[in-house]
Structures are given as C-alpha cells and as structure tokens.
Amino acid sequence: MGLIKKLPVYTEHIPGGSLVTTSVNSVLTMAQAKSLWYLLFGTACCAIELMATGASRYDFDRLGMIFRASPRQADIMLVAGTITKKMAPRVKRIYDQMAQPRYVLAMGGCAIGGGPFYYDCYSVLKGVDKIIPVDVFVPGCPPRPEALLQGCLEVGKKIRTLKLDEWS
Amino acid sequence: MTKAELTAHITTTFSGQVTVIENTQPEPYFIVKPEDLVAFARFIHDDSALQLTFLMNLAGADTGERYEVVYNVCSYQLKHRIFFKIQLPHDNPEFDTVIQVWPGANWFEREVWELFGMTVRNHPNLTRFLLEDDWNEGFPLRKGWTGTDFIPLPDRG
C-alpha cells in the first residue's frame, strides 16, 4: 500500500474490506511526475553528462525517466548543450511536435544564457528560453549528474502542484 | 623529407615566387602570391618528391591589415606536412579555388567565403551553409564586425 501513503485519500471501511477514494488530479500528476520520458536532445558537451546520468552509475531509469528518440513519445525535453541560432528554429519545431503536457529543462550555461559564448559570439542563441518556455534551469558547465537528477526531481515537484486544467 | 629539404625543394622549383616564413615549428611555412596559387597547389600535389595529396585544413584570417587564407597540406605517402598562405587586400578580396587539386577544399572555401566575404573564383557551389538561412548581417569573422545581440567582451583591465 505504498501508493496510498503518498496520496490524499479517504478510506472507508465496508464489510469485507475497505474502499479508497482520492482525486483524479493527484493520481494523474503523480503518475506524470514519476514517468517523465525525456527527449534526447544533446547538442554539445552537456549531452555527455546526460549520457552519464542515464548510464548505470546514476541510473535515470529509477526515476522513471527513459529516453525517447521521438518528440511524439516524450514528456520532457532536456536541452543539453549550446543552441546555435541556426539550430533554434529546429528546437522550436521539435518542441511544437511534443504532445501535451510537455516540460522543458535547460541544462548547463549555454542553454540558460549562452554560457561561454555570451560575449564576442555571432552564432549562439543566448538562452533557450528565448524561443521555448523553460520549467527548470540546471546551471553548470556542464552540471554534475547529481544536479541534473535534482533538476528532474524539481520538474516532478512542479508537476505535482499542477491542476488538471493547468496542464499545457 | 625534413623541413630543410622541403624548403629547399620548393624554393628552388618556385624560385622568386614563394617567400619562406622563418619559424620554429617542425613544418615549413610559405607565402604564395594569389595569382600563383593554383599552379603552386598543382605542383606540390603532383610532384613525386612532395606528394602533398591531402588538404588537412584551409582557414581564413583577418589580420587587420589584410586577409589571409592559410592552407595546411600533408602527404600520407611521405609523412611530411607544409603550410602556406596567400595574402589578399582588404578591398575586393578574391582568390582561386583549389577544388580541382584537392576536392576537399569545397566546404572550407565556402566557409571562408561565408564568414570573411572573400570571393572564391570558379567555385562550383558558393552558397550559404554555416550561418542561418536568412542571415543578412555581413561577414561575422571580419575585424570590427557587430550585429544584432552581439555583445563585445568588456575590457576588464
């Protein structure tokens, strides 16, 4: 009964057993937060750290995060790496292809604000939030896998606070 | 061949047309006149003692006074490597393509054309491929270039 301990439930004892009632919202948001399939979107060195997080030592799968190579099957987009201005329309297009509800995690300095390419650079987009809405920023150059794991947990916490009609 | 042998071989064959840049690197470095470029490239590619058949790199440069195109060629057969460069004026920089000698020069020359605005004569496909498709802000690797949301590095002393 681990599930019941985590949900706001009302348990009613009836002859022969008990009846559990809860809200659809809390079940659905918990299911969503515990099963964030992420879109592989590595454009630079942050992708190496993302791969390390997905590999056996840090093991993304234990959070219910499984990589998807298609935006149609993904819930969250991990923008791992430098986004050039040439890449930006493609990022927007892939984000638009994701099914709702969808979330974005910007990983590393480049995706947050241009990072080392902020000054004296003609080709790099200064922050992926200029083209798509970002839920969680994970700073670092690149972030440690622990930081990325915490960022994904923060996305889960954010999802748990949403109401059904707020899903987007 | 060693650096001295390479330098001697190339300068004797192209005497008066190449300038040797003295350096401490293991490879010799030459300045070639832009009008001699294709003949020089053909010579070092075909010469049996040089066999410089692989163009490792081709890069543009803006020194502030002039433009330069630097070629870096090596020989897998004879295991040696040379550098040479051409120098172009700031107004109307043009140079000849070397695709007929090294086909790998194609994309390098497109890059030099796109980022520095040096026109490549006789290039078969001089079209944009690195910058955005709707780029219209000039040539970003030229000295003093600025564009929209370009932030120069502040002087921190």
XYZ file of N, CA, C and O in Angstrom, chain A residues 6-143:
552
model
N 1.124 7.988 -0.092
C 1.591 9.202 -0.738
C 0.463 10.061 -1.280
O 0.709 11.129 -1.814
N -0.751 9.609 -1.233
C -1.852 10.334 -1.852
C -2.823 10.813 -0.787
O -2.984 10.174 0.253
N -3.495 11.924 -1.049
C -4.585 12.330 -0.157
C -5.775 11.415 -0.382
O -6.411 11.450 -1.435
N -6.012 10.538 0.576
C -7.041 9.525 0.368
C -8.049 9.573 1.505
O -7.779 10.053 2.597
N -9.186 9.073 1.216
C -10.201 8.870 2.225
C -10.559 7.397 2.180
O -11.018 6.895 1.156
N -10.273 6.696 3.248
C -10.506 5.260 3.285
C -11.771 4.984 4.075
O -11.932 5.454 5.215
N -12.660 4.258 3.483
C -13.926 3.939 4.142
C -14.013 2.432 4.315
O -13.827 1.688 3.344
N -14.194 2.022 5.551
C -14.266 0.588 5.808
C -15.672 0.101 5.541
O -16.644 0.661 6.006
N -15.709 -0.913 4.723
C -17.004 -1.529 4.429
C -16.892 -3.003 4.761
O -15.774 -3.535 4.836
N -17.969 -3.639 4.974
C -17.884 -5.073 5.303
C -17.163 -5.852 4.222
O -17.465 -5.713 3.040
N -16.142 -6.614 4.647
C -15.395 -7.427 3.713
C -14.174 -6.734 3.154
O -13.455 -7.309 2.366
N -13.885 -5.480 3.551
C -12.690 -4.800 3.049
C -12.790 -3.309 3.280
O -13.414 -2.868 4.241
N -12.162 -2.542 2.402
C -12.249 -1.098 2.550
C -12.269 -0.469 1.166
O -11.791 -1.050 0.189
N -12.796 0.721 1.098
C -12.938 1.442 -0.155
C -12.052 2.678 -0.086
O -12.055 3.396 0.915
N -11.267 2.912 -1.077
C -10.365 4.059 -1.090
C -10.864 5.064 -2.111
O -11.128 4.714 -3.258
N -10.981 6.295 -1.680
C -11.311 7.346 -2.644
C -10.188 8.371 -2.645
O -9.563 8.648 -1.632
N -9.902 8.942 -3.809
C -8.899 10.004 -3.929
C -9.290 10.866 -5.114
O -10.311 10.628 -5.758
N -8.484 11.877 -5.391
C -8.826 12.765 -6.500
C -8.078 12.321 -7.759
O -6.945 11.839 -7.689
N -8.724 12.478 -8.888
C -8.088 12.141 -10.158
C -6.838 12.969 -10.358
O -5.811 12.500 -10.846
N -6.906 14.217 -9.919
C -5.784 15.125 -10.141
C -4.509 14.608 -9.484
O -3.444 14.566 -10.099
N -4.618 14.167 -8.222
C -3.390 13.750 -7.545
C -2.854 12.461 -8.122
O -1.625 12.282 -8.222
N -3.729 11.562 -8.573
C -3.232 10.330 -9.194
C -2.541 10.634 -10.520
O -1.432 10.158 -10.799
N -3.176 11.488 -11.312
C -2.609 11.759 -12.636
C -1.294 12.531 -12.550
O -0.336 12.221 -13.252
N -1.238 13.541 -11.667
C 0.006 14.293 -11.563
C 1.125 13.430 -11.007
O 2.270 13.551 -11.415
N 0.773 12.515 -10.080
C 1.829 11.653 -9.565
C 2.327 10.707 -10.654
O 3.530 10.495 -10.806
N 1.397 10.185 -11.423
C 1.821 9.299 -12.499
C 2.697 10.042 -13.505
O 3.716 9.525 -13.974
N 2.297 11.277 -13.772
C 3.087 12.070 -14.727
C 4.483 12.353 -14.185
O 5.492 12.206 -14.869
N 4.549 12.730 -12.913
C 5.836 13.094 -12.331
C 6.751 11.892 -12.177
O 7.968 12.033 -12.174
N 6.187 10.722 -12.039
C 7.013 9.531 -11.831
C 7.364 8.842 -13.145
O 7.985 7.782 -13.123
N 6.910 9.375 -14.237
C 7.183 8.722 -15.516
C 7.451 9.774 -16.582
O 6.673 9.966 -17.494
N 8.563 10.496 -16.373
C 8.919 11.548 -17.322
C 9.823 10.956 -18.387
O 11.022 10.791 -18.170
N 9.275 10.646 -19.520
C 10.131 10.178 -20.603
C 10.735 11.384 -21.273
O 10.037 12.324 -21.625
N 12.057 11.332 -21.432
C 12.730 12.544 -21.911
C 13.192 12.381 -23.339
O 13.515 11.301 -23.796
N 13.189 13.520 -24.002
C 13.625 13.559 -25.396
C 15.133 13.707 -25.424
O 15.691 14.590 -24.771
N 15.794 12.865 -26.147
C 17.240 13.007 -26.330
C 17.480 14.275 -27.124
O 17.102 14.365 -28.288
N 18.059 15.266 -26.499
C 18.356 16.480 -27.244
C 19.712 17.005 -26.816
O 19.817 18.027 -26.160
N 20.749 16.275 -27.119
C 22.094 16.696 -26.760
C 22.761 17.370 -27.933
O 22.908 16.778 -28.987
N 23.119 18.646 -27.770
C 23.784 19.345 -28.861
C 25.239 19.661 -28.557
O 25.925 20.162 -29.423
N 25.702 19.411 -27.360
C 27.092 19.738 -27.057
C 27.549 18.868 -25.892
O 26.975 17.811 -25.643
N 28.549 19.349 -25.155
C 29.198 18.518 -24.150
C 28.271 18.171 -22.994
O 28.497 17.176 -22.310
N 27.230 18.965 -22.718
C 26.278 18.591 -21.668
C 25.654 17.233 -21.963
O 25.247 16.520 -21.048
N 25.576 16.871 -23.240
C 24.989 15.584 -23.593
C 25.818 14.441 -23.040
O 25.271 13.375 -22.708
N 27.139 14.652 -22.901
C 27.982 13.609 -22.327
C 27.583 13.356 -20.882
O 27.460 12.223 -20.415
N 27.335 14.484 -20.172
C 26.918 14.351 -18.771
C 25.513 13.741 -18.683
O 25.206 12.992 -17.768
N 24.682 14.088 -19.666
C 23.345 13.499 -19.719
C 23.438 11.986 -19.938
O 22.720 11.212 -19.302
N 24.351 11.575 -20.804
C 24.542 10.137 -21.030
C 25.051 9.463 -19.766
O 24.619 8.359 -19.424
N 25.969 10.150 -19.053
C 26.479 9.573 -17.812
C 25.359 9.422 -16.800
O 25.302 8.450 -16.046
N 24.436 10.401 -16.778
C 23.308 10.310 -15.858
C 22.383 9.168 -16.243
O 21.785 8.526 -15.387
N 22.281 8.921 -17.526
C 21.414 7.833 -17.958
C 22.045 6.465 -17.816
O 21.348 5.456 -17.842
N 23.367 6.422 -17.634
C 24.048 5.132 -17.556
C 23.955 4.567 -16.147
O 23.320 5.132 -15.262
N 24.610 3.446 -15.926
C 24.297 2.635 -14.749
C 24.690 3.294 -13.433
O 24.057 3.055 -12.416
N 25.710 4.142 -13.408
C 26.138 4.675 -12.116
C 25.077 5.586 -11.505
O 24.821 5.533 -10.300
N 24.452 6.421 -12.310
C 23.431 7.337 -11.777
C 22.022 6.862 -12.105
O 21.092 7.188 -11.394
N 21.840 6.189 -13.207
C 20.635 5.406 -13.458
C 19.350 6.233 -13.452
O 18.574 6.223 -12.510
N 19.168 6.977 -14.549
C 17.939 7.751 -14.722
C 16.678 6.885 -14.601
O 15.631 7.370 -14.177
N 16.766 5.633 -14.983
C 15.563 4.814 -15.059
C 14.858 4.675 -13.718
O 13.649 4.490 -13.662
N 15.629 4.796 -12.619
C 14.978 4.629 -11.314
C 14.039 5.777 -11.018
O 13.207 5.671 -10.125
N 14.153 6.913 -11.718
C 13.183 7.993 -11.577
C 12.032 7.844 -12.569
O 11.211 8.730 -12.697
N 12.024 6.746 -13.300
C 11.016 6.600 -14.340
C 11.333 7.395 -15.580
O 10.455 7.649 -16.386
N 12.598 7.804 -15.732
C 12.974 8.604 -16.895
C 13.657 7.701 -17.903
O 14.737 7.169 -17.656
N 13.006 7.535 -19.010
C 13.515 6.671 -20.062
C 13.650 7.520 -21.307
O 12.774 8.334 -21.608
N 14.771 7.350 -22.010
C 14.966 8.233 -23.162
C 14.104 7.792 -24.331
O 13.862 6.615 -24.547
N 13.626 8.776 -25.028
C 12.832 8.571 -26.234
C 13.530 9.328 -27.351
O 13.952 10.458 -27.161
N 13.626 8.719 -28.497
C 14.262 9.402 -29.612
C 13.249 10.165 -30.457
O 13.610 10.746 -31.468
N 11.993 10.173 -30.052
C 10.970 10.856 -30.839
C 10.246 11.870 -29.972
O 9.867 11.559 -28.844
N 10.057 13.087 -30.456
C 9.323 14.068 -29.637
C 7.874 13.667 -29.391
O 7.275 14.098 -28.415
N 7.318 12.825 -30.243
C 5.919 12.404 -30.053
C 5.744 11.575 -28.798
O 4.661 11.525 -28.228
N 6.798 10.872 -28.376
C 6.678 9.982 -27.229
C 7.239 10.594 -25.959
O 7.223 9.952 -24.915
N 7.746 11.822 -26.034
C 8.470 12.380 -24.896
C 7.590 13.337 -24.107
O 6.710 13.992 -24.656
N 7.836 13.389 -22.788
C 7.133 14.322 -21.921
C 7.972 15.548 -21.620
O 7.450 16.619 -21.386
N 9.287 15.365 -21.580
C 10.167 16.463 -21.169
C 11.328 16.532 -22.145
O 11.822 15.513 -22.616
N 11.709 17.747 -22.425
C 12.831 17.963 -23.327
C 14.003 18.434 -22.485
O 13.916 19.464 -21.805
N 15.077 17.675 -22.471
C 16.284 18.090 -21.765
C 17.179 18.769 -22.791
O 17.798 18.095 -23.622
N 17.206 20.093 -22.758
C 18.043 20.826 -23.710
C 19.465 20.807 -23.158
O 19.818 21.589 -22.291
N 20.272 19.879 -23.646
C 21.619 19.682 -23.117
C 22.620 20.178 -24.144
O 23.021 19.446 -25.028
N 22.987 21.446 -24.034
C 24.062 21.925 -24.881
C 23.773 23.269 -25.518
O 22.712 23.865 -25.371
N 24.794 23.725 -26.255
C 24.720 25.012 -26.928
C 23.656 24.979 -28.011
O 23.614 24.053 -28.810
N 22.809 25.996 -28.038
C 21.833 26.118 -29.107
C 22.282 27.267 -30.009
O 22.300 28.423 -29.589
N 22.673 26.945 -31.202
C 23.068 27.991 -32.134
C 21.821 28.610 -32.749
O 20.733 28.045 -32.707
N 22.021 29.794 -33.326
C 20.881 30.464 -33.944
C 20.357 29.658 -35.116
O 19.184 29.733 -35.463
N 21.228 28.899 -35.741
C 20.759 28.060 -36.839
C 19.929 26.894 -36.316
O 18.999 26.435 -36.965
N 20.272 26.419 -35.109
C 19.540 25.306 -34.519
C 18.213 25.752 -33.926
O 17.286 24.945 -33.785
N 18.093 27.019 -33.559
C 16.935 27.498 -32.794
C 15.592 27.190 -33.452
O 14.679 26.705 -32.775
N 15.401 27.421 -34.758
C 14.102 27.067 -35.353
C 13.794 25.580 -35.272
O 12.629 25.189 -35.131
N 14.831 24.756 -35.290
C 14.616 23.309 -35.165
C 14.184 22.957 -33.749
O 13.331 22.075 -33.557
N 14.787 23.625 -32.756
C 14.378 23.376 -31.368
C 12.912 23.713 -31.200
O 12.131 22.958 -30.609
N 12.527 24.873 -31.733
C 11.128 25.298 -31.630
C 10.209 24.283 -32.315
O 9.154 23.909 -31.776
N 10.628 23.804 -33.447
C 9.800 22.869 -34.195
C 9.648 21.546 -33.438
O 8.549 20.988 -33.342
N 10.749 21.057 -32.860
C 10.681 19.796 -32.116
C 9.829 19.966 -30.870
O 9.040 19.091 -30.511
N 9.946 21.140 -30.220
C 9.101 21.394 -29.042
C 7.633 21.385 -29.449
O 6.787 20.820 -28.749
N 7.318 21.994 -30.581
C 5.934 22.016 -31.027
C 5.421 20.618 -31.366
O 4.213 20.379 -31.343
N 6.314 19.714 -31.690
C 5.892 18.360 -32.044
C 5.615 17.496 -30.823
O 5.030 16.428 -30.950
N 6.048 17.952 -29.644
C 5.832 17.133 -28.454
C 4.366 17.202 -28.050
O 3.725 18.254 -28.170
N 3.857 16.082 -27.544
C 2.473 16.042 -27.097
C 2.356 16.725 -25.742
O 3.252 16.644 -24.915
N 1.228 17.373 -25.505
C 0.999 17.996 -24.201
C 0.501 16.946 -23.208
O -0.194 16.021 -23.618
N 0.800 17.079 -21.928
C 1.607 18.124 -21.307
C 3.094 17.906 -21.566
O 3.557 16.777 -21.590
N 3.808 19.015 -21.715
C 5.227 18.914 -22.046
C 6.007 19.885 -21.184
O 5.497 20.927 -20.778
N 7.218 19.514 -20.891
C 8.060 20.296 -19.996
C 9.435 20.423 -20.620
O 9.831 19.610 -21.456
N 10.150 21.459 -20.196
C 11.494 21.707 -20.727
C 12.438 21.933 -19.567
O 12.123 22.676 -18.634
N 13.585 21.269 -19.610
C 14.646 21.502 -18.633
C 15.855 21.998 -19.408
O 16.316 21.325 -20.319
N 16.325 23.188 -19.073
C 17.512 23.748 -19.729
C 18.731 23.366 -18.904
O 18.833 23.719 -17.740
N 19.624 22.626 -19.516
C 20.780 22.079 -18.797
C 22.041 22.832 -19.216
O 22.342 22.913 -20.399
N 22.743 23.383 -18.236
C 24.049 23.979 -18.497
C 23.979 25.447 -18.881
O 22.938 25.980 -19.250
N 25.133 26.082 -18.789
C 25.209 27.514 -19.027
C 24.787 27.940 -20.418
O 24.160 28.991 -20.592
N 25.108 27.142 -21.422
C 24.782 27.536 -22.794
C 23.272 27.600 -23.007
O 22.758 28.554 -23.591
N 22.557 26.591 -22.521
C 21.114 26.576 -22.725
C 20.436 27.627 -21.862
O 19.353 28.105 -22.192
N 21.059 28.018 -20.743
C 20.448 29.002 -19.862
C 20.632 30.410 -20.433
O 19.679 31.181 -20.500
N 21.868 30.738 -20.820
C 22.073 32.119 -21.245
C 23.215 32.323 -22.227
O 23.731 33.415 -22.356
N 23.633 31.286 -22.892
C 24.748 31.427 -23.816
C 26.063 30.935 -23.244
O 26.953 30.574 -23.994
N 26.195 30.947 -21.920
C 27.379 30.395 -21.280
C 28.662 31.053 -21.767
O 28.737 32.285 -21.873
N 29.672 30.283 -22.096
C 30.936 30.872 -22.550
C 30.823 31.566 -23.898
O 31.760 32.230 -24.320
N 29.698 31.400 -24.573
C 29.527 32.035 -25.878
C 28.701 33.310 -25.777
O 28.123 33.761 -26.752
N 28.606 33.866 -24.580
C 27.781 35.064 -24.406
C 28.433 36.268 -25.070
O 27.795 37.009 -25.801
N 29.730 36.450 -24.824
C 30.438 37.599 -25.387
C 31.101 37.222 -26.706
O 31.529 36.089 -26.903
N 31.221 38.196 -27.580
C 32.012 38.063 -28.806
C 31.558 36.889 -29.657
O 32.377 36.185 -30.230
N 30.287 36.658 -29.727
C 29.831 35.498 -30.490
C 28.657 35.896 -31.369
O 27.750 36.588 -30.935
N 28.718 35.445 -32.605
C 27.691 35.811 -33.573
C 26.704 34.684 -33.823
O 25.736 34.878 -34.534
N 26.935 33.502 -33.272
C 26.195 32.342 -33.748
C 25.364 31.654 -32.682
O 24.589 30.778 -33.021
N 25.508 32.024 -31.417
C 24.871 31.230 -30.366
C 23.678 31.984 -29.797
O 23.740 33.178 -29.520
N 22.590 31.259 -29.624
C 21.377 31.799 -29.009
C 21.633 32.000 -27.520
O 22.084 31.076 -26.839
N 21.335 33.186 -27.018
C 21.673 33.487 -25.619
C 20.522 33.067 -24.710
O 19.811 33.892 -24.149
N 20.339 31.775 -24.591
C 19.306 31.234 -23.708
C 18.188 30.604 -24.505
O 17.588 31.226 -25.361
N 17.900 29.340 -24.180
C 16.862 28.642 -24.932
C 15.480 29.141 -24.533
O 14.502 28.921 -25.241
N 15.381 29.880 -23.399
C 14.081 30.417 -23.001
C 13.639 31.559 -23.900
O 12.530 32.049 -23.760
N 14.492 31.991 -24.824
C 14.062 32.996 -25.786
C 13.121 32.406 -26.831
O 12.423 33.155 -27.521
N 13.128 31.096 -26.994
C 12.281 30.505 -28.037
C 11.249 29.541 -27.476
O 10.194 29.385 -28.074
N 11.517 28.863 -26.369
C 10.530 27.937 -25.811
C 10.453 28.167 -24.302
O 11.430 28.599 -23.692
N 9.296 27.913 -23.688
C 9.197 28.091 -22.229
C 9.981 27.010 -21.497
O 9.922 25.828 -21.859
N 10.714 27.437 -20.475
C 11.567 26.518 -19.711
C 11.011 26.392 -18.303
O 10.647 27.389 -17.677
N 10.925 25.166 -17.809
C 10.409 24.939 -16.462
C 11.513 25.000 -15.424
O 11.352 25.614 -14.382
N 12.629 24.345 -15.690
C 13.692 24.267 -14.690
C 15.021 24.538 -15.381
O 15.275 24.027 -16.473
N 15.845 25.372 -14.745
C 17.205 25.611 -15.219
C 18.174 24.862 -14.311
O 18.061 24.946 -13.087
N 19.114 24.178 -14.900
C 20.148 23.486 -14.126
C 21.485 24.098 -14.507
O 22.007 23.829 -15.587
N 22.061 24.958 -13.665
C 23.328 25.594 -14.028
C 24.509 24.653 -13.875
O 24.450 23.645 -13.172
N 25.579 25.012 -14.545
C 26.802 24.226 -14.501
C 27.431 24.213 -15.880
O 26.780 24.574 -16.849
N 28.680 23.815 -15.922
C 29.334 23.852 -17.234
C 30.278 22.667 -17.402
O 31.472 22.840 -17.381
N 29.770 21.468 -17.635
C 28.367 21.083 -17.539
C 27.985 20.757 -16.102
O 28.850 20.596 -15.258
N 26.675 20.631 -15.810
C 26.251 20.251 -14.460
C 26.670 18.818 -14.151
O 26.749 17.979 -15.047
